[in-house]
Short mmCIF file of C-alpha atoms in Angstrom, two decimals:
data_model
loop_
_atom_site.label_atom_id
_atom_site.label_comp_id
_atom_site.label_asym_id
_atom_site.label_seq_id
_atom_site.Cartn_x
_atom_site.Cartn_y
_atom_site.Cartn_z
CA MET A 2 -0.43 0.42 -0.03
CA SER A 3 1.07 3.32 -0.88
CA LEU A 4 0.14 6.16 -0.02
CA GLY A 5 2.32 8.62 -2.09
CA TYR A 6 -0.75 10.37 -3.97
CA LEU A 7 -2.18 12.13 -0.84
CA GLN A 8 -1.11 15.64 -2.28
CA PRO A 9 1.49 17.28 1.20
CA GLU A 10 0.39 20.76 0.11
CA LEU A 11 -3.78 20.00 1.34
CA TYR A 12 -2.20 18.38 4.98
CA SER A 13 -0.28 19.78 7.47
CA GLU A 14 3.91 18.10 7.49
CA ASP A 15 2.47 16.55 9.99
CA GLN A 16 -0.85 14.86 8.68
CA TYR A 17 1.50 14.12 6.16
CA ASP A 18 4.23 12.20 8.05
CA GLU A 19 1.70 10.59 10.63
CA SER A 20 -0.23 9.18 6.82
CA HIS A 21 2.54 7.53 5.91
CA VAL A 22 3.42 5.43 9.64
CA LEU A 23 0.34 3.78 8.11
CA ASP A 24 2.02 1.73 5.08
CA LEU A 25 2.91 -1.32 6.41
CA ASN A 26 4.35 -4.52 4.74
CA LEU A 27 2.59 -7.67 5.90
CA SER A 28 5.79 -9.64 4.75
CA THR A 29 6.75 -8.26 8.09
CA LEU A 30 4.96 -9.93 9.95
CA GLU A 31 5.98 -13.62 8.75
CA CYS A 32 7.04 -14.71 12.15
CA TYR A 33 3.74 -14.85 14.20
CA SER A 34 1.46 -18.04 14.91
CA VAL A 35 -0.70 -18.20 11.76
CA SER A 36 -3.93 -16.79 14.34
CA SER A 37 -1.74 -13.40 15.06
CA THR A 38 -0.42 -12.69 11.71
CA SER A 39 -4.53 -13.73 10.62
CA SER A 40 -5.34 -10.74 13.44
CA LEU A 41 -3.18 -8.50 12.20
CA GLN A 42 -3.64 -9.13 8.08
CA SER A 43 -6.77 -8.33 8.91
CA ILE A 44 -5.84 -4.99 10.11
CA HIS A 45 -3.90 -4.53 7.60
CA ARG A 46 -6.90 -4.69 5.50
CA CYS A 47 -8.80 -2.23 6.94
CA PHE A 48 -6.32 -0.50 6.95
CA LEU A 49 -6.41 -0.82 2.81
CA ASP A 50 -10.00 -0.13 3.30
CA GLU A 51 -9.79 3.71 4.99
CA THR A 52 -7.36 4.09 2.44
CA ARG A 53 -7.17 3.40 -1.44
CA ASN A 54 -11.43 3.28 -0.81
CA CYS A 55 -11.48 6.50 0.96
CA LYS A 56 -13.75 5.26 4.24
CA ARG A 57 -12.49 7.95 6.39
CA LEU A 58 -14.25 8.49 9.55
CA LYS A 59 -16.41 11.73 8.97
CA VAL A 60 -15.62 13.98 11.85
CA GLU A 61 -17.42 17.39 11.86
CA PRO A 62 -14.56 20.04 11.33
CA SER A 63 -13.92 22.19 14.92
CA ILE A 64 -13.90 26.01 13.71
CA GLY A 65 -9.77 26.26 14.30
CA GLU A 66 -9.94 23.79 10.98
CA SER A 67 -8.47 24.13 7.89
CA ILE A 68 -10.07 24.43 4.77
CA GLU A 69 -7.28 22.51 3.36
CA SER A 70 -7.95 19.57 5.94
CA LYS A 71 -12.03 20.46 4.93
CA LYS A 72 -11.13 20.49 1.64
CA ILE A 73 -9.49 16.30 2.41
CA VAL A 74 -12.65 15.13 3.89
CA HIS A 75 -14.38 15.56 0.67
CA ARG A 76 -11.94 14.80 -1.96
CA GLY A 77 -12.87 11.25 -4.08
CA CYS A 78 -9.99 9.20 -3.82
CA SER A 79 -10.27 9.33 -7.23
CA GLY A 80 -9.32 12.79 -7.37
CA MET A 81 -6.57 12.56 -5.11
CA ARG A 82 -4.84 9.75 -7.81
CA THR A 83 -5.22 11.93 -10.25
CA ASN A 84 -3.37 14.09 -9.89
CA SER A 85 -0.48 11.70 -8.06
CA SER A 86 1.88 12.66 -10.83
CA ASN A 87 2.21 16.39 -10.15
CA SER A 88 1.92 16.21 -6.22
CA LEU A 89 5.25 13.67 -6.42
CA ARG A 90 6.96 16.01 -8.51
CA LYS A 91 6.88 18.91 -5.26
CA LEU A 92 8.05 16.48 -3.21
CA GLN A 93 11.81 17.15 -1.90
CA PHE A 94 14.91 13.89 -1.61
CA ARG A 95 14.22 14.72 2.95
CA ASP A 96 10.70 13.72 1.62
CA HIS A 97 11.02 9.86 0.85
CA ILE A 98 13.19 9.10 2.99
CA TRP A 99 11.47 10.46 5.72
CA ALA A 100 8.17 8.54 3.71
CA TYR A 101 10.11 5.17 3.30
CA THR A 102 11.26 5.70 7.46
CA GLN A 103 8.50 6.16 9.27
CA ARG A 104 7.20 2.72 6.68
CA TYR A 105 9.65 0.74 9.17
CA LEU A 106 8.96 2.53 12.09
CA ALA A 107 5.31 1.84 12.24
CA VAL A 108 5.91 -1.89 10.48
CA GLU A 109 8.41 -2.33 14.02
CA ALA A 110 5.84 -0.87 16.45
CA MET A 111 2.67 -2.98 15.35
CA GLU A 112 5.27 -5.71 15.85
CA GLU A 113 6.59 -4.72 19.24
CA ALA A 114 2.77 -4.14 19.93
CA ALA A 115 1.30 -7.61 19.02
CA ALA A 116 4.36 -9.72 19.77
CA ALA A 117 4.00 -7.74 23.73
CA ILE A 118 0.83 -8.46 23.33
CA MET A 119 0.66 -11.91 22.69
CA GLN A 120 3.60 -12.95 24.65
CA GLY A 121 3.25 -10.56 27.74
CA ASP A 122 0.37 -12.60 28.87
CA GLN A 123 1.74 -16.48 28.26
CA SER A 124 2.39 -16.15 31.72
CA GLU A 125 -0.94 -15.51 32.82
CA THR A 126 -2.40 -17.95 30.48
CA ARG A 127 -2.02 -21.58 33.29
CA GLU A 128 -4.88 -19.21 35.38
CA GLU A 129 -7.84 -18.55 32.39
CA GLY A 130 -6.36 -22.31 30.91
CA ASN A 131 -7.07 -23.62 27.73
CA GLY A 132 -4.82 -19.75 25.89
CA ASP A 133 -7.75 -17.83 27.06
CA ALA A 134 -5.43 -15.14 27.87
CA MET A 135 -4.11 -15.78 23.85
CA LYS A 136 -8.30 -15.73 22.12
CA LEU A 137 -9.20 -12.95 24.43
CA VAL A 138 -6.04 -10.80 22.16
CA GLN A 139 -7.23 -12.10 19.32
CA GLN A 140 -11.14 -11.27 20.07
CA LEU A 141 -10.04 -7.69 21.11
CA ILE A 142 -8.41 -6.68 17.44
CA ALA A 143 -11.07 -8.27 15.98
CA CYS A 144 -13.92 -6.26 17.58
CA ALA A 145 -11.41 -2.95 16.92
CA GLU A 146 -11.04 -4.38 13.63
CA ALA A 147 -14.88 -4.96 13.25
CA VAL A 148 -15.70 -1.88 13.88
CA ALA A 149 -13.36 -0.08 11.20
CA CYS A 150 -14.90 -1.56 8.80
CA ARG A 151 -18.01 -0.15 9.97
CA ASP A 152 -19.76 -4.19 10.39
CA LYS A 153 -21.95 -3.62 13.39
CA THR A 154 -23.54 -7.44 13.84
CA HIS A 155 -20.16 -8.71 13.71
CA ALA A 156 -18.97 -6.17 15.80
CA SER A 157 -21.19 -5.35 18.01
CA ALA A 158 -21.62 -10.08 17.99
CA LEU A 159 -17.45 -9.32 19.73
CA LEU A 160 -18.73 -7.02 22.23
CA SER A 161 -20.80 -9.21 23.72
CA GLU A 162 -19.14 -12.31 23.95
CA LEU A 163 -15.84 -9.73 25.72
CA SER A 164 -17.97 -7.97 28.31
CA SER A 165 -17.77 -11.55 29.90
CA LYS A 166 -14.24 -11.95 29.21
CA ALA A 167 -12.43 -9.06 30.24
CA LEU A 168 -13.18 -8.65 33.76
CA VAL A 169 -12.13 -5.65 36.12
CA PHE A 170 -10.83 -7.79 38.64
CA GLY A 171 -9.17 -10.06 36.52
CA THR A 172 -6.17 -10.83 35.21
CA SER A 173 -4.24 -7.92 33.77
CA PHE A 174 -4.43 -7.72 29.87
CA GLN A 175 -8.50 -8.43 31.15
CA ARG A 176 -8.94 -5.34 33.27
CA VAL A 177 -6.92 -3.64 30.88
CA ALA A 178 -9.76 -5.13 28.05
CA SER A 179 -12.68 -4.12 29.78
CA CYS A 180 -11.59 -0.33 29.46
CA PHE A 181 -11.34 -0.76 25.83
CA VAL A 182 -14.61 -2.53 25.62
CA GLN A 183 -15.82 0.41 27.05
CA GLY A 184 -14.27 3.07 25.16
CA LEU A 185 -15.52 -0.11 21.63
CA VAL A 186 -18.82 0.25 22.64
CA ASP A 187 -19.43 3.54 22.65
CA ARG A 188 -17.66 4.12 19.87
CA LEU A 189 -20.16 1.95 18.10
CA ALA A 190 -22.99 3.56 19.19
CA LEU A 191 -22.01 6.68 16.25
CA VAL A 192 -21.60 4.72 14.31
CA GLN A 193 -24.01 6.00 11.66
CA PRO A 194 -25.53 3.42 8.91
CA SER A 195 -24.61 6.14 5.79
CA GLY A 196 -20.41 4.81 7.45
CA ALA A 197 -20.07 8.56 9.14
CA VAL A 198 -19.47 9.34 12.25
CA GLY A 199 -20.47 12.29 14.36
CA ILE A 200 -18.01 14.01 16.95
CA VAL A 201 -18.30 11.75 20.18
CA GLY A 202 -17.90 12.41 24.01
CA GLN A 203 -18.52 15.35 25.79
CA SER A 204 -16.79 18.61 25.31
CA ALA A 205 -13.49 20.51 28.17
CA ARG A 206 -15.90 22.69 29.46
CA GLU A 207 -19.29 19.65 29.82
CA MET A 208 -16.43 17.13 31.59
CA VAL A 209 -17.30 16.77 35.33
CA MET A 210 -14.10 16.61 37.92
CA THR A 211 -16.92 13.45 40.37
CA ASN A 212 -15.91 13.13 43.64
CA GLU A 213 -14.64 9.35 42.12
CA LYS A 214 -12.01 11.31 39.46
CA GLU A 215 -10.33 12.87 42.54
CA GLU A 216 -10.40 10.37 44.17
CA ALA A 217 -8.43 8.37 41.69
CA LEU A 218 -6.50 11.66 40.09
CA ARG A 219 -4.68 11.21 44.10
CA LEU A 220 -4.22 7.19 44.47
CA VAL A 221 -2.73 7.93 40.93
CA TYR A 222 -0.06 10.98 42.36
CA GLU A 223 -0.11 8.45 45.24
CA ILE A 224 0.53 4.88 43.76
CA CYS A 225 2.32 5.87 40.64
CA PRO A 226 5.24 7.48 39.73
CA TYR A 227 4.99 8.95 36.39
CA ILE A 228 3.23 12.39 37.85
CA GLN A 229 6.07 13.13 40.84
CA PHE A 230 8.15 12.31 38.15
CA GLY A 231 7.55 14.71 36.19
CA HIS A 232 7.48 16.70 39.54
CA PHE A 233 10.87 15.99 40.03
CA ILE A 234 12.55 16.50 37.10
CA ALA A 235 10.67 20.34 36.74
CA ASN A 236 11.74 21.32 39.82
CA GLU A 237 15.21 19.81 39.81
CA SER A 238 15.32 21.99 36.27
CA ILE A 239 13.57 24.61 37.90
CA LEU A 240 15.93 24.99 41.23
CA GLU A 241 19.02 25.11 38.59
CA ALA A 242 17.38 27.96 36.52
CA PHE A 243 18.12 29.27 39.82
CA GLU A 244 21.05 29.20 41.34
CA GLY A 245 23.14 32.80 40.18
CA GLU A 246 19.00 34.61 40.23
CA SER A 247 17.62 36.28 43.18
CA SER A 248 14.07 36.44 41.32
CA ILE A 249 12.11 33.92 39.48
CA HIS A 250 8.99 33.43 38.58
CA VAL A 251 7.03 29.67 37.01
CA VAL A 252 4.43 30.13 35.31
CA ASP A 253 2.25 26.21 35.72
CA LEU A 254 0.57 25.61 32.64
CA GLY A 255 -2.05 23.47 34.12
CA MET A 256 -1.83 24.56 37.69
CA THR A 257 -1.74 21.28 39.79
CA GLN A 258 -4.13 18.93 37.47
CA GLY A 259 -6.41 18.97 39.80
CA LEU A 260 -5.25 17.76 42.90
CA PRO A 261 -5.70 20.61 45.44
CA HIS A 262 -3.02 21.58 47.38
CA GLY A 263 -0.30 22.10 45.06
CA HIS A 264 1.58 19.08 45.23
CA GLN A 265 4.57 19.96 42.82
CA TRP A 266 5.09 23.92 44.56
CA ARG A 267 4.86 22.30 48.32
CA ASN A 268 7.57 20.09 46.91
CA LEU A 269 9.86 23.46 45.75
CA ILE A 270 8.89 25.88 48.44
CA SER A 271 10.50 23.28 50.93
CA SER A 272 13.79 22.95 48.27
CA LEU A 273 14.25 25.87 48.37
CA ALA A 274 13.96 26.52 51.77
CA LYS A 275 17.15 24.53 52.61
CA ARG A 276 19.24 26.60 50.51
CA PRO A 277 21.02 29.75 51.84
CA GLY A 278 19.75 32.69 51.03
CA SER A 279 16.24 31.95 50.76
CA SER A 280 15.17 34.22 52.59
CA SER A 281 16.74 37.29 49.99
CA ARG A 282 15.24 35.80 47.12
CA CYS A 283 11.90 35.77 45.57
CA LEU A 284 9.56 32.59 43.76
CA LYS A 285 6.72 33.57 41.91
CA ILE A 286 4.64 31.63 40.47
CA SER A 287 1.07 32.12 38.04
CA GLY A 288 -1.10 30.08 37.54
CA VAL A 289 -3.04 28.85 34.77
CA GLY A 290 -6.12 27.24 34.55
CA ASN A 291 -10.02 27.51 34.80
CA CYS A 292 -11.97 27.10 37.94
CA GLU A 293 -10.74 30.26 39.68
CA GLU A 294 -11.91 29.82 43.03
CA GLY A 295 -9.94 26.42 42.80
CA LEU A 296 -7.04 28.24 41.94
CA GLN A 297 -7.16 31.14 44.17
CA THR A 298 -7.09 28.21 47.54
CA ILE A 299 -4.39 26.51 46.14
CA GLY A 300 -2.43 30.22 45.99
CA ASP A 301 -3.60 31.08 49.25
CA GLU A 302 -2.31 27.33 51.57
CA LEU A 303 0.53 27.85 49.04
CA LYS A 304 1.60 31.37 50.90
CA HIS A 305 0.91 30.28 54.00
CA TYR A 306 3.68 27.39 53.49
CA ALA A 307 6.27 29.35 52.07
CA LYS A 308 5.01 31.66 55.03
CA GLY A 309 5.63 29.69 57.62
CA LEU A 310 9.35 28.45 55.98
CA GLY A 311 10.41 32.12 56.16
CA VAL A 312 10.20 32.09 52.52
CA ASN A 313 9.27 35.23 49.73
CA PHE A 314 6.61 33.87 47.76
CA GLU A 315 4.22 35.32 45.27
CA PHE A 316 0.84 34.16 43.14
CA LEU A 317 -1.36 35.18 40.38
CA MET A 318 -3.75 33.72 39.30
CA VAL A 319 -3.90 33.68 35.15
CA PHE A 320 -7.93 32.61 34.20
CA ILE A 321 -8.96 31.76 31.54
CA LEU A 322 -12.57 30.94 30.36
CA ALA A 323 -12.67 27.82 28.50
CA ILE A 324 -14.37 28.08 25.90
CA SER A 325 -12.58 25.83 23.54
CA GLN A 326 -11.27 21.97 24.26
CA SER A 327 -8.77 23.40 26.01
CA ASN A 328 -8.04 26.67 27.96
CA LEU A 329 -4.07 27.03 26.71
CA GLU A 330 -6.17 28.11 23.64
CA ASN A 331 -7.12 31.65 24.94
CA LEU A 332 -3.64 32.61 26.30
CA GLN A 333 -2.11 35.84 25.34
CA VAL A 334 1.05 37.19 25.88
CA GLU A 335 -0.77 40.22 28.15
CA ASP A 336 -1.71 37.36 30.46
CA PHE A 337 0.87 37.38 31.77
CA SER A 338 2.74 39.95 34.66
CA ILE A 339 6.74 39.26 34.09
CA LEU A 340 8.71 42.08 35.96
CA GLU A 341 11.83 43.32 34.68
CA GLY A 342 14.43 41.56 35.98
CA GLU A 343 12.08 37.95 36.47
CA VAL A 344 13.93 35.37 35.09
CA LEU A 345 10.53 32.99 33.37
CA VAL A 346 10.62 30.02 33.23
CA ILE A 347 8.02 27.64 32.04
CA ASN A 348 5.61 24.74 33.39
CA SER A 349 4.40 22.20 31.88
CA ILE A 350 2.91 17.92 32.74
CA LEU A 351 0.90 16.50 30.72
CA GLN A 352 -1.06 19.78 29.61
CA LEU A 353 0.62 20.14 26.06
CA HIS A 354 -0.51 16.87 24.20
CA CYS A 355 -4.09 18.86 24.53
CA VAL A 356 -3.49 21.60 22.44
CA VAL A 357 -2.74 19.33 19.34
CA LYS A 358 -5.61 19.01 17.05
CA GLU A 359 -5.68 17.39 13.11
CA SER A 360 -4.09 20.91 12.02
CA ARG A 361 -0.46 21.89 13.65
CA GLY A 362 -2.57 25.51 14.00
CA ALA A 363 -3.54 25.23 18.14
CA LEU A 364 -0.35 24.04 19.64
CA ASN A 365 1.62 26.63 16.93
CA SER A 366 -0.44 29.19 18.21
CA VAL A 367 -0.15 28.02 22.01
CA LEU A 368 3.89 27.69 20.89
CA GLN A 369 4.85 30.33 19.83
CA ILE A 370 2.97 32.79 22.56
CA LEU A 371 4.95 30.52 25.27
CA HIS A 372 8.23 32.08 23.20
CA LYS A 373 7.27 35.17 23.53
CA LEU A 374 7.15 35.36 26.65
CA SER A 375 11.25 34.60 26.82
CA PRO A 376 11.31 32.17 29.68
CA LYS A 377 14.78 31.49 30.36
CA LEU A 378 13.33 27.56 30.56
CA LEU A 379 10.13 25.55 28.90
CA VAL A 380 10.25 21.66 31.38
CA LEU A 381 7.37 19.59 29.43
CA VAL A 382 6.64 16.42 30.29
CA GLU A 383 4.33 14.07 28.14
CA GLN A 384 3.26 10.75 27.80
CA ASP A 385 5.17 9.01 25.46
CA SER A 386 3.57 7.08 23.26
CA SER A 387 2.17 7.77 19.84
CA HIS A 388 -1.71 7.97 19.60
CA ASN A 389 -2.48 10.49 17.18
CA GLY A 390 -2.38 9.03 13.76
CA PRO A 391 -4.58 9.53 11.61
CA PHE A 392 -6.41 5.90 11.75
CA PHE A 393 -8.32 3.91 14.15
CA LEU A 394 -6.83 1.14 13.96
CA GLY A 395 -3.10 2.42 14.60
CA ARG A 396 -4.23 3.98 17.48
CA PHE A 397 -6.15 0.97 18.83
CA MET A 398 -3.15 -0.98 18.77
CA GLU A 399 -0.21 1.92 20.23
CA ALA A 400 -2.68 2.15 22.61
CA LEU A 401 -3.13 -1.36 23.82
CA HIS A 402 0.03 -1.62 24.62
CA TYR A 403 0.68 0.45 25.81
CA TYR A 404 -2.35 0.70 28.60
CA SER A 405 -1.19 -3.03 28.70
CA ALA A 406 1.81 -2.25 30.53
CA ILE A 407 0.51 0.07 33.22
CA PHE A 408 -2.11 -2.69 33.77
CA ASP A 409 1.15 -4.32 34.12
CA ALA A 410 2.67 -1.72 36.19
CA LEU A 411 -0.43 -2.19 38.83
CA ASP A 412 -0.44 -5.47 38.71
CA ALA A 413 2.95 -5.27 40.32
CA MET A 414 1.90 -3.07 42.68
CA LEU A 415 -1.10 -3.48 44.30
CA PRO A 416 -2.97 -6.71 45.15
CA LYS A 417 -5.88 -8.30 42.91
CA TYR A 418 -9.10 -7.39 44.33
CA ASP A 419 -8.09 -3.61 46.08
CA THR A 420 -10.52 -1.22 46.14
CA ARG A 421 -7.61 1.21 45.37
CA ARG A 422 -6.32 -0.39 42.00
CA ALA A 423 -10.02 -1.08 41.00
CA LYS A 424 -10.69 3.64 40.82
CA ILE A 425 -6.83 4.25 39.17
CA GLU A 426 -8.33 2.05 36.52
CA GLN A 427 -11.15 2.32 36.22
CA PHE A 428 -12.37 6.24 36.78
CA PHE A 429 -8.38 7.61 35.57
CA PHE A 430 -6.76 5.47 32.94
CA ALA A 431 -9.95 3.98 31.58
CA GLU A 432 -10.95 7.39 30.86
CA GLU A 433 -7.85 8.51 28.70
CA ILE A 434 -8.06 5.41 26.86
CA LYS A 435 -12.59 5.58 25.77
CA ASN A 436 -11.63 8.68 25.47
CA ILE A 437 -8.35 7.78 23.03
CA VAL A 438 -10.84 5.44 21.38
CA SER A 439 -14.51 6.28 21.29
CA CYS A 440 -13.61 10.51 20.99
CA GLU A 441 -13.07 12.13 17.44
CA GLY A 442 -12.43 15.28 16.03
CA PRO A 443 -12.67 17.79 19.56
CA ALA A 444 -13.63 15.70 21.83
CA ARG A 445 -10.10 13.97 21.58
CA VAL A 446 -8.51 15.69 24.28
CA GLU A 447 -5.94 12.53 24.70
CA ARG A 448 -3.56 13.03 22.07
CA HIS A 449 -0.16 11.28 23.19
CA GLU A 450 2.77 11.66 20.38
CA ARG A 451 6.00 10.15 21.93
CA ILE A 452 9.19 12.22 22.49
CA ASP A 453 10.52 12.45 18.61
CA GLN A 454 7.57 14.51 17.11
CA TRP A 455 7.40 16.50 20.00
CA ARG A 456 11.86 17.46 19.62
CA ARG A 457 10.53 18.63 16.41
CA ARG A 458 6.86 20.43 17.19
CA MET A 459 9.57 22.29 19.77
CA SER A 460 12.59 23.28 17.02
CA ARG A 461 9.84 24.71 14.78
CA ALA A 462 8.94 26.42 17.02
CA GLY A 463 11.80 28.05 17.61
CA PHE A 464 12.95 25.80 20.28
CA GLN A 465 16.00 23.95 21.54
CA SER A 466 17.16 20.82 23.30
CA ALA A 467 18.33 21.76 26.49
CA PRO A 468 19.39 17.94 27.74
CA ILE A 469 18.64 16.72 31.35
CA LYS A 470 21.88 15.78 32.89
CA MET A 471 20.74 15.02 36.87
CA LEU A 472 19.55 10.70 35.09
CA THR A 473 21.65 9.47 38.58
CA GLN A 474 19.94 11.61 40.75
CA ALA A 475 16.53 10.66 39.26
CA LYS A 476 17.83 6.65 39.80
CA GLN A 477 17.69 7.51 42.99
CA TRP A 478 14.43 9.64 42.94
CA LEU A 479 12.89 6.59 41.92
CA ALA A 480 14.27 3.68 44.68
CA LYS A 481 12.90 6.58 47.47
CA PHE A 482 9.58 6.54 45.85
CA LYS A 483 9.60 2.83 47.04
CA VAL A 484 8.06 1.11 43.70
CA CYS A 485 8.38 -2.34 43.10
CA GLU A 486 11.08 -3.50 40.21
CA GLY A 487 10.38 -3.20 36.32
CA TYR A 488 10.33 0.46 36.46
CA THR A 489 13.41 2.01 34.94
CA ILE A 490 14.57 5.39 33.80
CA VAL A 491 16.29 6.29 30.46
CA GLU A 492 18.52 8.56 28.92
CA GLU A 493 18.10 9.51 25.23
CA LYS A 494 19.09 12.29 23.66
CA GLY A 495 18.53 14.31 26.59
CA CYS A 496 15.93 13.57 27.39
CA LEU A 497 15.11 11.49 30.30
CA VAL A 498 11.97 8.23 30.36
CA LEU A 499 10.68 6.63 32.89
CA GLY A 500 9.54 2.91 31.92
CA TRP A 501 7.71 -0.74 33.03
CA ASN A 502 9.58 -2.63 32.01
CA SER A 503 11.17 -1.33 28.78
CA LYS A 504 8.35 0.36 27.51
CA PRO A 505 8.48 4.14 27.64
CA ILE A 506 5.31 6.18 30.05
CA ILE A 507 6.44 9.30 30.49
CA ALA A 508 9.12 11.62 29.10
CA ALA A 509 10.46 14.60 30.59
CA SER A 510 13.01 17.47 27.90
CA CYS A 511 13.84 20.71 28.99
CA TRP A 512 13.51 23.48 25.96
CA LYS A 513 14.98 27.08 25.51
CA CYS A 514 14.73 29.42 23.36
CA SER A 515 16.51 29.64 20.66
#
């Protein structure tokens, strides 16, 4: 299959890159067993349906989408092929190199995902007996294939069978499968007779933080190392930027991520208080958010905490009304009060992926605003996985591989019938999974991307990498966190990546204005 006929001038650069990712070659998958190869061949056939036959998921365009992207949705395949020769002539040699590189990486990713999923549950097969774990994997992939092909009858039958096998208190893969089944049910419900899929899911301003979700977020923070890993790297980087400076201003793009007490900044204030000369230095934090009352409460708590430790602290509230999917899209340079002599650091923990859209416009606008602020440092922490490809099946396989690793880690950390684990899985990670699997258009906000893609995005926005040189400290921090064996931290091209059994989970990077 070749997607070379797609007109690059009608796509944003990222869309064109991602289209090539799905040009898979079945010959590379021959190493699998007959059953697993059959499943992958079925998936490949659906990719063909989604591209050659132009059976794209028709999504209602968001306000910010470009006119060009609308043309793509309604353009027929024959028209694309007619102009293929003209399109290809405009491609540069480096574009062809990029395309073939991405094809290779896509095949490699599919092999890795399928192999890990197939092999990862072999240790659990004895519990389920007679290869039930392997059958569950195959049925889940077959169901995703049926949903992608809009075969409602076959998909409904498979979902009915899966619902009795994907157990919330089962093995790690049964539990993760239950979350994907929920997502597939929601997506199938939106498949129309004509084959169109509308905008699925709630908008940002409709998402309510229920008591269950608040409790799940708190448990994720306390039990899992992911968020605290980001906080540790960010705080250590901020303290380094503080060296030799009398006043530092931190802009937090997602104030506490819904955590109620400003945990990250309490740790920073505590660390700063232990350093000599802390009383003569000033720390100012601007918290960005769309809940004015919550921001004010956190600010008051942090002021009281800093005063008790003798730290000169100031809190500013940047309240942004979330009229679109992400309040960050409404940021303006004028929203920030930056005084002369202040050193600015921008802190983004699991926030910027929500600004990524089908086109690059929204994220580019936010990054340009941040660049205009001239920060000394920008700390970026994001999920290190490719959940933003243009095709449903690709995202499904990537997400299944990624969250299988997370649920496997939870399996090792908490007992089988621990209610804390159920809350974490069903009210936190399941919400992410369902958004990736069932949502399209503006409703899909969990658009995680790999660190290499973030490097390209940040570079295009005028930032250059500032290598993180604290691998030893990070490993010591992980040891103190007292999680079970299996978690690793590695350095990759100046970034630090937290993973589970070699599967990347969270990546932290630092950037400065070029």
